[in-house]
GROMACS .gro file of C-alpha atoms in nm:
model
  279
    1VAL     CA    1   2.291   1.910   0.388
    2PHE     CA    2   2.257   2.178   0.123
    3GLU     CA    3   2.205   2.544   0.090
    4GLU     CA    4   2.225   2.786  -0.197
    5GLN     CA    5   2.167   3.158  -0.200
    6SER     CA    6   2.096   3.329  -0.558
    7ALA     CA    7   2.047   3.700  -0.660
    8LEU     CA    8   1.730   3.667  -0.894
    9SER     CA    9   1.556   3.906  -1.094
   10TYR     CA   10   1.185   3.845  -1.005
   11PRO     CA   11   0.939   3.845  -1.323
   12THR     CA   12   0.583   3.911  -1.327
   13GLY     CA   13   0.341   3.609  -1.403
   14VAL     CA   14   0.474   3.246  -1.361
   15ALA     CA   15   0.831   3.198  -1.417
   16SER     CA   16   1.098   2.927  -1.305
   17LEU     CA   17   1.344   3.109  -1.051
   18LEU     CA   18   1.586   2.788  -0.954
   19ARG     CA   19   1.614   2.457  -1.115
   20THR     CA   20   1.896   2.232  -0.962
   21ARG     CA   21   1.959   1.853  -0.917
   22LEU     CA   22   2.014   1.779  -0.525
   23PRO     CA   23   2.305   1.536  -0.478
   24THR     CA   24   2.104   1.278  -0.297
   25GLN     CA   25   2.321   0.976  -0.369
   26LYS     CA   26   2.449   0.956   0.017
   27TRP     CA   27   2.141   1.063   0.161
   28GLN     CA   28   1.901   0.866   0.348
   29GLY     CA   29   1.541   0.903   0.526
   30GLU     CA   30   1.347   1.206   0.527
   31HIS     CA   31   1.427   1.544   0.433
   32GLN     CA   32   1.277   1.895   0.374
   33VAL     CA   33   1.325   2.152   0.119
   34ARG     CA   34   1.262   2.529   0.242
   35VAL     CA   35   1.268   2.803  -0.010
   36VAL     CA   36   1.256   3.179   0.082
   37ILE     CA   37   1.226   3.477  -0.149
   38ILE     CA   38   1.361   3.800   0.018
   39ASP     CA   39   1.343   4.144  -0.176
   40ASN     CA   40   1.627   4.414  -0.163
   41ALA     CA   41   1.456   4.575   0.134
   42GLY     CA   42   1.488   4.241   0.342
   43THR     CA   43   1.097   4.151   0.321
   44THR     CA   44   1.010   3.802   0.260
   45VAL     CA   45   0.808   3.804  -0.052
   46ALA     CA   46   0.723   3.435  -0.042
   47LYS     CA   47   0.829   3.110   0.126
   48ASN     CA   48   0.748   2.748   0.089
   49ASN     CA   49   0.857   2.407   0.216
   50PHE     CA   50   0.799   2.036   0.115
   51GLY     CA   51   0.925   1.697   0.237
   52PHE     CA   52   1.074   1.418   0.024
   53HIS     CA   53   1.232   1.060   0.105
   54VAL     CA   54   1.543   0.918   0.007
   55PHE     CA   55   1.599   0.532  -0.003
   56GLN     CA   56   1.954   0.379  -0.046
   57PRO     CA   57   1.973   0.016  -0.237
   58LYS     CA   58   2.067  -0.135   0.086
   59GLN     CA   59   1.729  -0.030   0.247
   60LEU     CA   60   1.564  -0.201  -0.056
   61LYS     CA   61   1.752  -0.543  -0.035
   62PHE     CA   62   1.540  -0.857  -0.007
   63LYS     CA   63   1.625  -1.086   0.241
   64ARG     CA   64   1.653  -1.483   0.148
   65GLY     CA   65   1.366  -1.703   0.216
   66LYS     CA   66   1.147  -1.954   0.071
   67LEU     CA   67   0.892  -1.783  -0.181
   68SER     CA   68   0.641  -1.930  -0.402
   69LEU     CA   69   0.420  -1.774  -0.652
   70PHE     CA   70   0.063  -1.895  -0.667
   71THR     CA   71  -0.017  -1.741  -1.013
   72ARG     CA   72   0.264  -1.665  -1.249
   73ASP     CA   73   0.211  -1.249  -1.289
   74SER     CA   74   0.476  -1.128  -1.517
   75THR     CA   75   0.531  -0.790  -1.322
   76LEU     CA   76   0.589  -0.953  -1.016
   77SER     CA   77   0.783  -1.263  -1.156
   78ASN     CA   78   1.005  -1.025  -1.353
   79PHE     CA   79   1.064  -0.803  -1.044
   80LEU     CA   80   1.189  -1.086  -0.825
   81ARG     CA   81   1.401  -1.217  -1.106
   82ASP     CA   82   1.576  -0.872  -1.116
   83LYS     CA   83   1.606  -0.870  -0.733
   84GLY     CA   84   1.787  -1.208  -0.788
   85ILE     CA   85   1.511  -1.372  -0.567
   86ASP     CA   86   1.459  -1.753  -0.626
   87TRP     CA   87   1.079  -1.878  -0.627
   88THR     CA   88   0.892  -2.165  -0.707
   89ARG     CA   89   0.550  -2.240  -0.827
   90PHE     CA   90   0.309  -2.322  -0.562
   91GLY     CA   91   0.181  -2.688  -0.553
   92PRO     CA   92   0.120  -2.999  -0.337
   93THR     CA   93   0.484  -2.999  -0.232
   94THR     CA   94   0.497  -2.650  -0.100
   95SER     CA   95   0.629  -2.632   0.243
   96LEU     CA   96   0.462  -2.468   0.522
   97SER     CA   97   0.782  -2.248   0.571
   98GLU     CA   98   0.732  -2.104   0.232
   99VAL     CA   99   0.556  -1.752   0.195
  100VAL     CA  100   0.290  -1.772  -0.093
  101LEU     CA  101   0.249  -1.458  -0.312
  102VAL     CA  102  -0.115  -1.415  -0.473
  103SER     CA  103  -0.140  -1.174  -0.760
  104ALA     CA  104  -0.445  -1.309  -0.924
  105TYR     CA  105  -0.796  -1.449  -0.847
  106PRO     CA  106  -1.022  -1.743  -1.035
  107SER     CA  107  -1.030  -1.708  -1.401
  108SER     CA  108  -1.014  -1.904  -1.687
  109THR     CA  109  -0.643  -1.977  -1.662
  110THR     CA  110  -0.674  -1.964  -1.247
  111ALA     CA  111  -0.896  -2.255  -1.165
  112SER     CA  112  -1.109  -2.239  -0.835
  113GLN     CA  113  -0.958  -2.580  -0.735
  114SER     CA  114  -0.639  -2.416  -0.707
  115PHE     CA  115  -0.760  -2.182  -0.452
  116GLU     CA  116  -0.909  -2.472  -0.262
  117GLU     CA  117  -0.547  -2.605  -0.257
  118LEU     CA  118  -0.420  -2.271  -0.138
  119LEU     CA  119  -0.677  -2.214   0.130
  120ALA     CA  120  -0.610  -2.587   0.266
  121PHE     CA  121  -0.224  -2.497   0.251
  122VAL     CA  122  -0.308  -2.184   0.491
  123GLU     CA  123  -0.535  -2.383   0.714
  124ARG     CA  124  -0.270  -2.630   0.776
  125GLY     CA  125  -0.037  -2.353   0.889
  126GLY     CA  126   0.080  -2.162   0.579
  127THR     CA  127   0.109  -1.813   0.493
  128ALA     CA  128  -0.033  -1.637   0.178
  129ILE     CA  129   0.000  -1.279   0.100
  130TYR     CA  130  -0.284  -1.172  -0.151
  131LEU     CA  131  -0.119  -0.861  -0.324
  132LYS     CA  132  -0.387  -0.809  -0.593
  133PRO     CA  133  -0.664  -0.534  -0.452
  134GLN     CA  134  -1.029  -0.602  -0.503
  135GLU     CA  135  -1.171  -0.328  -0.716
  136LYS     CA  136  -1.505  -0.443  -0.821
  137GLN     CA  137  -1.761  -0.259  -0.590
  138GLY     CA  138  -1.968  -0.479  -0.413
  139MET     CA  139  -1.972  -0.791  -0.213
  140VAL     CA  140  -1.688  -1.021  -0.201
  141ASP     CA  141  -1.843  -1.358  -0.139
  142ALA     CA  142  -1.723  -1.644   0.094
  143ASP     CA  143  -1.835  -1.872  -0.178
  144HIS     CA  144  -1.591  -1.731  -0.428
  145ALA     CA  145  -1.326  -1.976  -0.391
  146ALA     CA  146  -1.056  -1.723  -0.352
  147PHE     CA  147  -1.149  -1.598   0.012
  148PRO     CA  148  -1.265  -1.776   0.322
  149PHE     CA  149  -1.450  -1.456   0.441
  150THR     CA  150  -1.716  -1.197   0.331
  151ALA     CA  151  -1.661  -0.849   0.278
  152ARG     CA  152  -1.795  -0.510   0.095
  153VAL     CA  153  -1.572  -0.371  -0.167
  154HIS     CA  154  -1.606   0.026  -0.111
  155PRO     CA  155  -1.429   0.309  -0.304
  156SER     CA  156  -1.191   0.497  -0.092
  157ARG     CA  157  -1.056   0.796  -0.311
  158GLY     CA  158  -1.116   1.109  -0.162
  159LEU     CA  159  -1.228   1.408  -0.377
  160TRP     CA  160  -1.338   1.722  -0.220
  161THR     CA  161  -1.380   1.519   0.117
  162CYS     CA  162  -1.136   1.364   0.289
  163MET     CA  163  -1.069   0.966   0.306
  164PRO     CA  164  -0.759   0.938   0.494
  165HIS     CA  165  -0.571   0.595   0.508
  166LEU     CA  166  -0.436   0.538   0.885
  167VAL     CA  167  -0.106   0.338   0.905
  168HIS     CA  168  -0.051   0.168   1.240
  169ASP     CA  169   0.309   0.117   1.375
  170HIS     CA  170   0.398  -0.233   1.219
  171PRO     CA  171   0.709  -0.449   1.100
  172ILE     CA  172   0.549  -0.418   0.730
  173PHE     CA  173   0.617  -0.056   0.764
  174THR     CA  174   0.969  -0.055   0.895
  175GLY     CA  175   1.151   0.239   0.760
  176LEU     CA  176   0.845   0.415   0.648
  177PRO     CA  177   0.633   0.685   0.836
  178THR     CA  178   0.367   0.529   1.054
  179GLY     CA  179   0.117   0.642   1.333
  180GLY     CA  180  -0.087   0.867   1.117
  181PRO     CA  181  -0.252   0.882   0.756
  182MET     CA  182  -0.061   0.797   0.431
  183ARG     CA  183   0.086   1.127   0.311
  184ASP     CA  184   0.269   1.217  -0.003
  185LEU     CA  185   0.530   0.949   0.038
  186TYR     CA  186   0.269   0.686  -0.027
  187GLU     CA  187   0.084   0.889  -0.313
  188ASN     CA  188   0.158   0.586  -0.541
  189ILE     CA  189   0.025   0.310  -0.344
  190TRP     CA  190  -0.253   0.403  -0.102
  191PRO     CA  191  -0.584   0.216  -0.214
  192VAL     CA  192  -0.847   0.346  -0.425
  193HIS     CA  193  -1.078   0.064  -0.265
  194THR     CA  194  -1.131  -0.046   0.096
  195LEU     CA  195  -1.287  -0.371   0.252
  196ARG     CA  196  -1.591  -0.304   0.472
  197ASP     CA  197  -1.753  -0.552   0.687
  198ILE     CA  198  -1.519  -0.835   0.681
  199ASN     CA  199  -1.654  -1.146   0.850
  200LEU     CA  200  -1.473  -1.475   0.903
  201GLU     CA  201  -1.679  -1.679   1.120
  202GLY     CA  202  -1.722  -1.371   1.364
  203ALA     CA  203  -1.505  -1.109   1.495
  204LEU     CA  204  -1.141  -1.064   1.339
  205ALA     CA  205  -0.843  -1.185   1.548
  206GLU     CA  206  -0.643  -0.860   1.461
  207LEU     CA  207  -0.689  -0.489   1.390
  208PRO     CA  208  -0.598  -0.370   1.047
  209ILE     CA  209  -0.255  -0.266   0.985
  210VAL     CA  210  -0.377   0.006   0.740
  211GLY     CA  211  -0.750   0.122   0.756
  212THR     CA  212  -0.968   0.406   0.596
  213VAL     CA  213  -1.169   0.604   0.814
  214ALA     CA  214  -1.449   0.837   0.624
  215PHE     CA  215  -1.809   0.935   0.625
  216ASP     CA  216  -2.059   0.938   0.334
  217TRP     CA  217  -2.197   1.285   0.214
  218PHE     CA  218  -2.470   1.133   0.047
  219SER     CA  219  -2.658   0.885   0.266
  220ARG     CA  220  -2.954   0.679   0.162
  221GLU     CA  221  -3.188   0.986   0.197
  222HIS     CA  222  -2.924   1.194  -0.013
  223LYS     CA  223  -2.905   1.440   0.274
  224PHE     CA  224  -2.639   1.713   0.196
  225HIS     CA  225  -2.582   2.078   0.247
  226TYR     CA  226  -2.744   2.176   0.581
  227SER     CA  227  -2.870   1.803   0.668
  228GLY     CA  228  -2.491   1.728   0.693
  229PRO     CA  229  -2.286   1.393   0.624
  230GLY     CA  230  -2.394   1.061   0.621
  231ASP     CA  231  -2.267   0.785   0.874
  232SER     CA  232  -1.906   0.731   0.955
  233TRP     CA  233  -1.747   0.418   0.856
  234TRP     CA  234  -1.417   0.247   0.839
  235GLY     CA  235  -1.256  -0.017   0.606
  236SER     CA  236  -0.952  -0.237   0.596
  237ASP     CA  237  -0.682  -0.172   0.348
  238LEU     CA  238  -0.402  -0.432   0.491
  239LEU     CA  239  -0.526  -0.687   0.720
  240VAL     CA  240  -0.383  -1.000   0.858
  241ILE     CA  241  -0.688  -1.270   0.877
  242PRO     CA  242  -0.628  -1.586   1.084
  243TYR     CA  243  -0.750  -1.900   0.903
  244GLY     CA  244  -0.698  -2.239   1.077
  245LYS     CA  245  -0.342  -2.271   1.189
  246GLY     CA  246  -0.219  -2.014   0.908
  247LYS     CA  247  -0.259  -1.674   0.797
  248LEU     CA  248  -0.350  -1.462   0.517
  249LEU     CA  249  -0.243  -1.109   0.450
  250VAL     CA  250  -0.509  -0.922   0.263
  251SER     CA  251  -0.380  -0.599   0.060
  252GLN     CA  252  -0.570  -0.329  -0.102
  253LEU     CA  253  -0.256  -0.147  -0.148
  254ARG     CA  254  -0.125  -0.072  -0.504
  255ILE     CA  255   0.200  -0.261  -0.477
  256LEU     CA  256   0.192  -0.474  -0.778
  257GLU     CA  257   0.162  -0.195  -1.050
  258ASN     CA  258   0.451  -0.015  -0.865
  259LEU     CA  259   0.711  -0.258  -0.812
  260GLY     CA  260   1.030  -0.134  -0.960
  261VAL     CA  261   0.891   0.214  -1.026
  262ASP     CA  262   0.831   0.346  -0.652
  263PRO     CA  263   1.067   0.234  -0.393
  264VAL     CA  264   0.781   0.242  -0.133
  265ALA     CA  265   0.644  -0.046  -0.307
  266ASP     CA  266   0.959  -0.239  -0.315
  267LYS     CA  267   1.016  -0.141   0.063
  268ILE     CA  268   0.659  -0.267   0.196
  269LEU     CA  269   0.695  -0.592   0.007
  270ALA     CA  270   1.054  -0.662   0.129
  271ASN     CA  271   0.889  -0.595   0.499
  272MET     CA  272   0.613  -0.846   0.413
  273LEU     CA  273   0.834  -1.126   0.328
  274ASP     CA  274   1.067  -1.064   0.596
  275HIS     CA  275   0.795  -1.033   0.869
  276PHE     CA  276   0.621  -1.362   0.759
  277HIS     CA  277   0.957  -1.542   0.729
  278LYS     CA  278   1.055  -1.468   1.077
  279ARG     CA  279   0.718  -1.594   1.194
   0.00000   0.00000   0.00000
């Protein structure tokens, strides 16, 4: 779709050799930039390539459907308003056909009683999407009014060791790469904490849509170097949890903070709503 050859004077040290704005207005999907530097003798001096993704506005449209907000998060409500999406406040009259977006947990402004009403709504057959990640390391207790399950919050930000976040092929990721680890395209939304040992009255009915697989370098005995790494483990980053006749979608992805900033966040939220409205 684009190619350019230029005669350059190759300086010593670090220098900018080419700067151009790519005409992506009519492009869509995954693309790759390849750069090769060849000297006058025809010898390849250097080469590199990297990929990028282009989204067209039509790919980021939100389909119409009944939507309720459980808590009034200004980022979320403003984003929906800018997209022209109508929503109502969750309450006793909320229909089971509505998808409920949850963007906060019990606090002085969000009473535990409200979460009891939300879980009762889900238990009757409703759907709630928990968009706000759990970030405080430790246990998520079933007695915590927001959750009908227990889980352990574990850091999942890799440093010099890899902590891949693996994406299954699922309608929530329609139009996005799946079947492998979250790579550069997901750099703003991949989770920095994952949920381990989730338990809801026994085994889960569904596998994680996105999960972290890793191992600890520092075990309980602080083994490292020649002793090798610690135990391998996995955690849930995006998971559907059945509850009564309804379902909870529990997300550790950083979608809220990137709405309207990164099109990947917009696309995933649009896919979430479309998927659960169909169900």
